[in-house]
Amino acid sequence: MIVIEIIEIKNFMAHLLLQETFDNFLLFEARAVTSSELLLNGKRHQNWYDSDQWEQMMHTHGQYDCRYMTWGEMRSIVFRFIKGKKSPDRLYIDLTASEKQRMQIIGEKGIRQTEVAPDLRMQIRYEEGRLLLVPTASYPAFTFDKAAERKWEEALQLFLSHKKIVFHLLNE
């Protein structure tokens, strides 16, 4: 497991809150602490949608991606909450890779037919002036095989480099 420290926090936050860089990730959870606390659970509630809307979403995005709201659907809420002259005391955002992203990273050959692909998550943690990213792979069952986790860590580092987000690794 690695921990990624973001060096240029303002640049990263612009990508996260003002640009579409992370919009295709799914929001598992977000917490922000300013003068009060905001907690967002990204789980999508099927009963909110009429059956035609839900079927269309399932057809367009697939069952896996319909479980959670996308970051693109929710980022303006977080941005409005933390916007101001002062930085938030704490910010925690837990994003999950979409099905398409998971398959690009792991590859279909990387998953045995009897296995389910792990959730590839990115925990973004801002506190005390430091911004950390913790990539994790959440497996549905115990496994010694950490290949998907390593691929996710590598893919996330390439993604950050491609977006010109300066970082360094704290541990490996």
Short mmCIF file of C-alpha atoms in Angstrom, two decimals:
data_model
loop_
_atom_site.label_atom_id
_atom_site.label_comp_id
_atom_site.label_asym_id
_atom_site.label_seq_id
_atom_site.Cartn_x
_atom_site.Cartn_y
_atom_site.Cartn_z
CA MET A 1 0.00 0.00 0.00
CA ILE A 2 1.19 3.47 -0.84
CA VAL A 3 0.26 6.93 0.37
CA ILE A 4 0.53 9.79 -2.10
CA GLU A 5 1.17 13.29 -0.79
CA ILE A 6 0.05 16.09 -3.09
CA ILE A 7 2.63 18.87 -3.22
CA GLU A 8 0.69 21.56 -5.11
CA ILE A 9 -2.58 21.52 -3.19
CA LYS A 10 -4.22 24.45 -5.03
CA ASN A 11 -3.63 22.80 -8.40
CA PHE A 12 -5.08 19.50 -7.19
CA MET A 13 -8.11 21.20 -5.62
CA ALA A 14 -8.76 23.05 -8.89
CA HIS A 15 -8.80 19.68 -10.68
CA LEU A 16 -11.03 18.17 -8.00
CA LEU A 17 -13.54 20.99 -7.48
CA LEU A 18 -13.48 23.22 -10.57
CA GLN A 19 -12.61 20.95 -13.48
CA GLU A 20 -14.00 17.69 -14.85
CA THR A 21 -10.81 15.72 -14.06
CA PHE A 22 -12.44 13.38 -11.52
CA ASP A 23 -16.06 13.62 -12.73
CA ASN A 24 -16.28 10.02 -13.98
CA PHE A 25 -15.35 8.55 -10.61
CA LEU A 26 -18.18 7.40 -8.37
CA LEU A 27 -18.69 9.08 -5.01
CA PHE A 28 -18.70 6.64 -2.11
CA GLU A 29 -18.62 9.31 0.60
CA ALA A 30 -17.59 12.91 1.22
CA ARG A 31 -17.10 14.81 4.49
CA ALA A 32 -16.15 18.43 4.88
CA VAL A 33 -15.66 20.37 8.10
CA THR A 34 -15.81 24.15 8.08
CA SER A 35 -18.02 26.08 10.52
CA SER A 36 -20.24 22.98 10.43
CA GLU A 37 -19.93 19.53 8.93
CA LEU A 38 -21.23 18.21 5.63
CA LEU A 39 -21.61 14.46 5.11
CA LEU A 40 -22.58 13.08 1.70
CA ASN A 41 -23.29 9.44 1.10
CA GLY A 42 -22.94 8.84 -2.63
CA LYS A 43 -25.23 5.82 -2.74
CA ARG A 44 -27.89 6.26 -5.39
CA HIS A 45 -31.46 5.45 -4.27
CA GLN A 46 -33.26 3.54 -6.99
CA ASN A 47 -36.73 4.37 -5.63
CA TRP A 48 -36.12 8.07 -6.35
CA TYR A 49 -36.21 7.38 -10.09
CA ASP A 50 -39.16 6.24 -12.11
CA SER A 51 -38.70 2.83 -13.74
CA ASP A 52 -38.01 4.27 -17.21
CA GLN A 53 -35.28 6.57 -15.85
CA TRP A 54 -33.69 3.73 -13.90
CA GLU A 55 -33.77 1.36 -16.88
CA GLN A 56 -32.19 4.03 -19.07
CA MET A 57 -29.41 4.60 -16.50
CA MET A 58 -28.82 0.85 -16.19
CA HIS A 59 -28.66 0.53 -19.97
CA THR A 60 -26.31 3.51 -20.35
CA HIS A 61 -24.03 3.02 -17.33
CA GLY A 62 -24.52 -0.57 -16.17
CA GLN A 63 -25.51 -1.97 -12.81
CA TYR A 64 -22.13 -1.34 -11.11
CA ASP A 65 -22.01 2.37 -11.96
CA CYS A 66 -25.65 2.98 -11.02
CA ARG A 67 -24.92 2.13 -7.39
CA TYR A 68 -23.38 5.56 -6.70
CA MET A 69 -23.66 9.14 -7.89
CA THR A 70 -20.73 10.35 -9.97
CA TRP A 71 -18.36 12.93 -8.54
CA GLY A 72 -19.44 15.18 -11.43
CA GLU A 73 -23.01 15.09 -10.11
CA MET A 74 -21.96 15.97 -6.56
CA ARG A 75 -18.82 18.13 -6.69
CA SER A 76 -20.67 21.48 -6.88
CA ILE A 77 -22.33 20.69 -3.52
CA VAL A 78 -18.94 20.12 -1.86
CA PHE A 79 -17.45 23.15 -3.60
CA ARG A 80 -20.26 25.46 -2.44
CA PHE A 81 -19.91 24.16 1.12
CA ILE A 82 -16.14 24.73 1.44
CA LYS A 83 -15.87 27.86 -0.73
CA GLY A 84 -14.58 30.87 1.17
CA LYS A 85 -11.50 32.65 2.43
CA LYS A 86 -10.50 29.86 4.80
CA SER A 87 -9.54 26.32 3.92
CA PRO A 88 -11.72 23.61 5.45
CA ASP A 89 -10.46 22.14 8.73
CA ARG A 90 -10.89 18.69 7.20
CA LEU A 91 -11.95 17.30 3.87
CA TYR A 92 -12.38 13.61 3.14
CA ILE A 93 -13.57 12.34 -0.25
CA ASP A 94 -13.76 8.64 -1.06
CA LEU A 95 -14.06 8.00 -4.81
CA THR A 96 -14.49 4.66 -6.55
CA ALA A 97 -13.40 3.82 -10.09
CA SER A 98 -16.24 3.19 -12.52
CA GLU A 99 -16.69 -0.19 -14.18
CA LYS A 100 -15.01 1.07 -17.35
CA GLN A 101 -12.08 2.43 -15.36
CA ARG A 102 -11.76 -0.83 -13.41
CA MET A 103 -11.65 -2.92 -16.57
CA GLN A 104 -9.09 -0.59 -18.16
CA ILE A 105 -6.85 -0.85 -15.10
CA ILE A 106 -7.23 -4.50 -14.17
CA GLY A 107 -8.14 -5.89 -17.58
CA GLU A 108 -10.55 -8.74 -18.04
CA LYS A 109 -7.65 -11.21 -18.09
CA GLY A 110 -6.65 -10.00 -14.63
CA ILE A 111 -9.84 -11.41 -13.14
CA ARG A 112 -10.46 -15.12 -12.85
CA GLN A 113 -13.92 -16.26 -13.92
CA THR A 114 -14.79 -17.24 -10.34
CA GLU A 115 -13.74 -13.85 -8.93
CA VAL A 116 -15.38 -10.47 -8.75
CA ALA A 117 -13.20 -7.45 -9.54
CA PRO A 118 -12.31 -5.40 -6.48
CA ASP A 119 -13.58 -1.88 -5.94
CA LEU A 120 -10.72 0.50 -6.73
CA ARG A 121 -11.00 3.43 -4.37
CA MET A 122 -9.15 6.67 -3.86
CA GLN A 123 -9.40 8.31 -0.46
CA ILE A 124 -8.61 12.01 -0.59
CA ARG A 125 -7.72 13.41 2.84
CA TYR A 126 -7.04 17.06 3.58
CA GLU A 127 -6.19 18.00 7.16
CA GLU A 128 -3.73 20.35 8.88
CA GLY A 129 -2.52 21.75 5.57
CA ARG A 130 -1.62 18.34 4.08
CA LEU A 131 -3.36 16.58 1.22
CA LEU A 132 -2.99 12.80 0.97
CA LEU A 133 -4.37 10.28 -1.52
CA VAL A 134 -4.66 6.68 -0.43
CA PRO A 135 -5.44 4.22 -3.24
CA THR A 136 -7.08 1.01 -2.03
CA ALA A 137 -8.52 -2.11 -3.59
CA SER A 138 -11.51 -3.46 -1.72
CA TYR A 139 -11.90 -7.16 -2.47
CA PRO A 140 -15.26 -8.92 -1.97
CA ALA A 141 -13.44 -11.91 -0.43
CA PHE A 142 -10.03 -12.44 1.14
CA THR A 143 -7.20 -12.96 -1.31
CA PHE A 144 -3.41 -13.04 -1.22
CA ASP A 145 -3.29 -11.71 -4.78
CA LYS A 146 -2.64 -7.97 -4.65
CA ALA A 147 -2.04 -7.51 -8.39
CA ALA A 148 -5.15 -5.35 -8.85
CA GLU A 149 -4.07 -3.11 -5.98
CA ARG A 150 -0.62 -2.62 -7.49
CA LYS A 151 -2.10 -1.88 -10.93
CA TRP A 152 -4.45 0.68 -9.35
CA GLU A 153 -1.59 2.39 -7.50
CA GLU A 154 0.42 2.59 -10.73
CA ALA A 155 -2.57 3.79 -12.77
CA LEU A 156 -3.36 6.52 -10.25
CA GLN A 157 0.23 7.77 -10.29
CA LEU A 158 0.17 7.87 -14.11
CA PHE A 159 -3.19 9.68 -14.02
CA LEU A 160 -1.83 12.34 -11.64
CA SER A 161 1.35 12.77 -13.69
CA HIS A 162 -0.66 13.08 -16.91
CA LYS A 163 -2.76 15.85 -15.29
CA LYS A 164 0.46 17.57 -14.13
CA ILE A 165 -0.41 17.12 -10.47
CA VAL A 166 2.83 17.17 -8.46
CA PHE A 167 3.10 14.48 -5.77
CA HIS A 168 5.49 12.19 -3.98
CA LEU A 169 5.12 8.79 -2.32
CA LEU A 170 5.31 8.64 1.46
CA ASN A 171 5.79 4.87 1.70
CA GLU A 172 5.70 1.68 -0.34
#
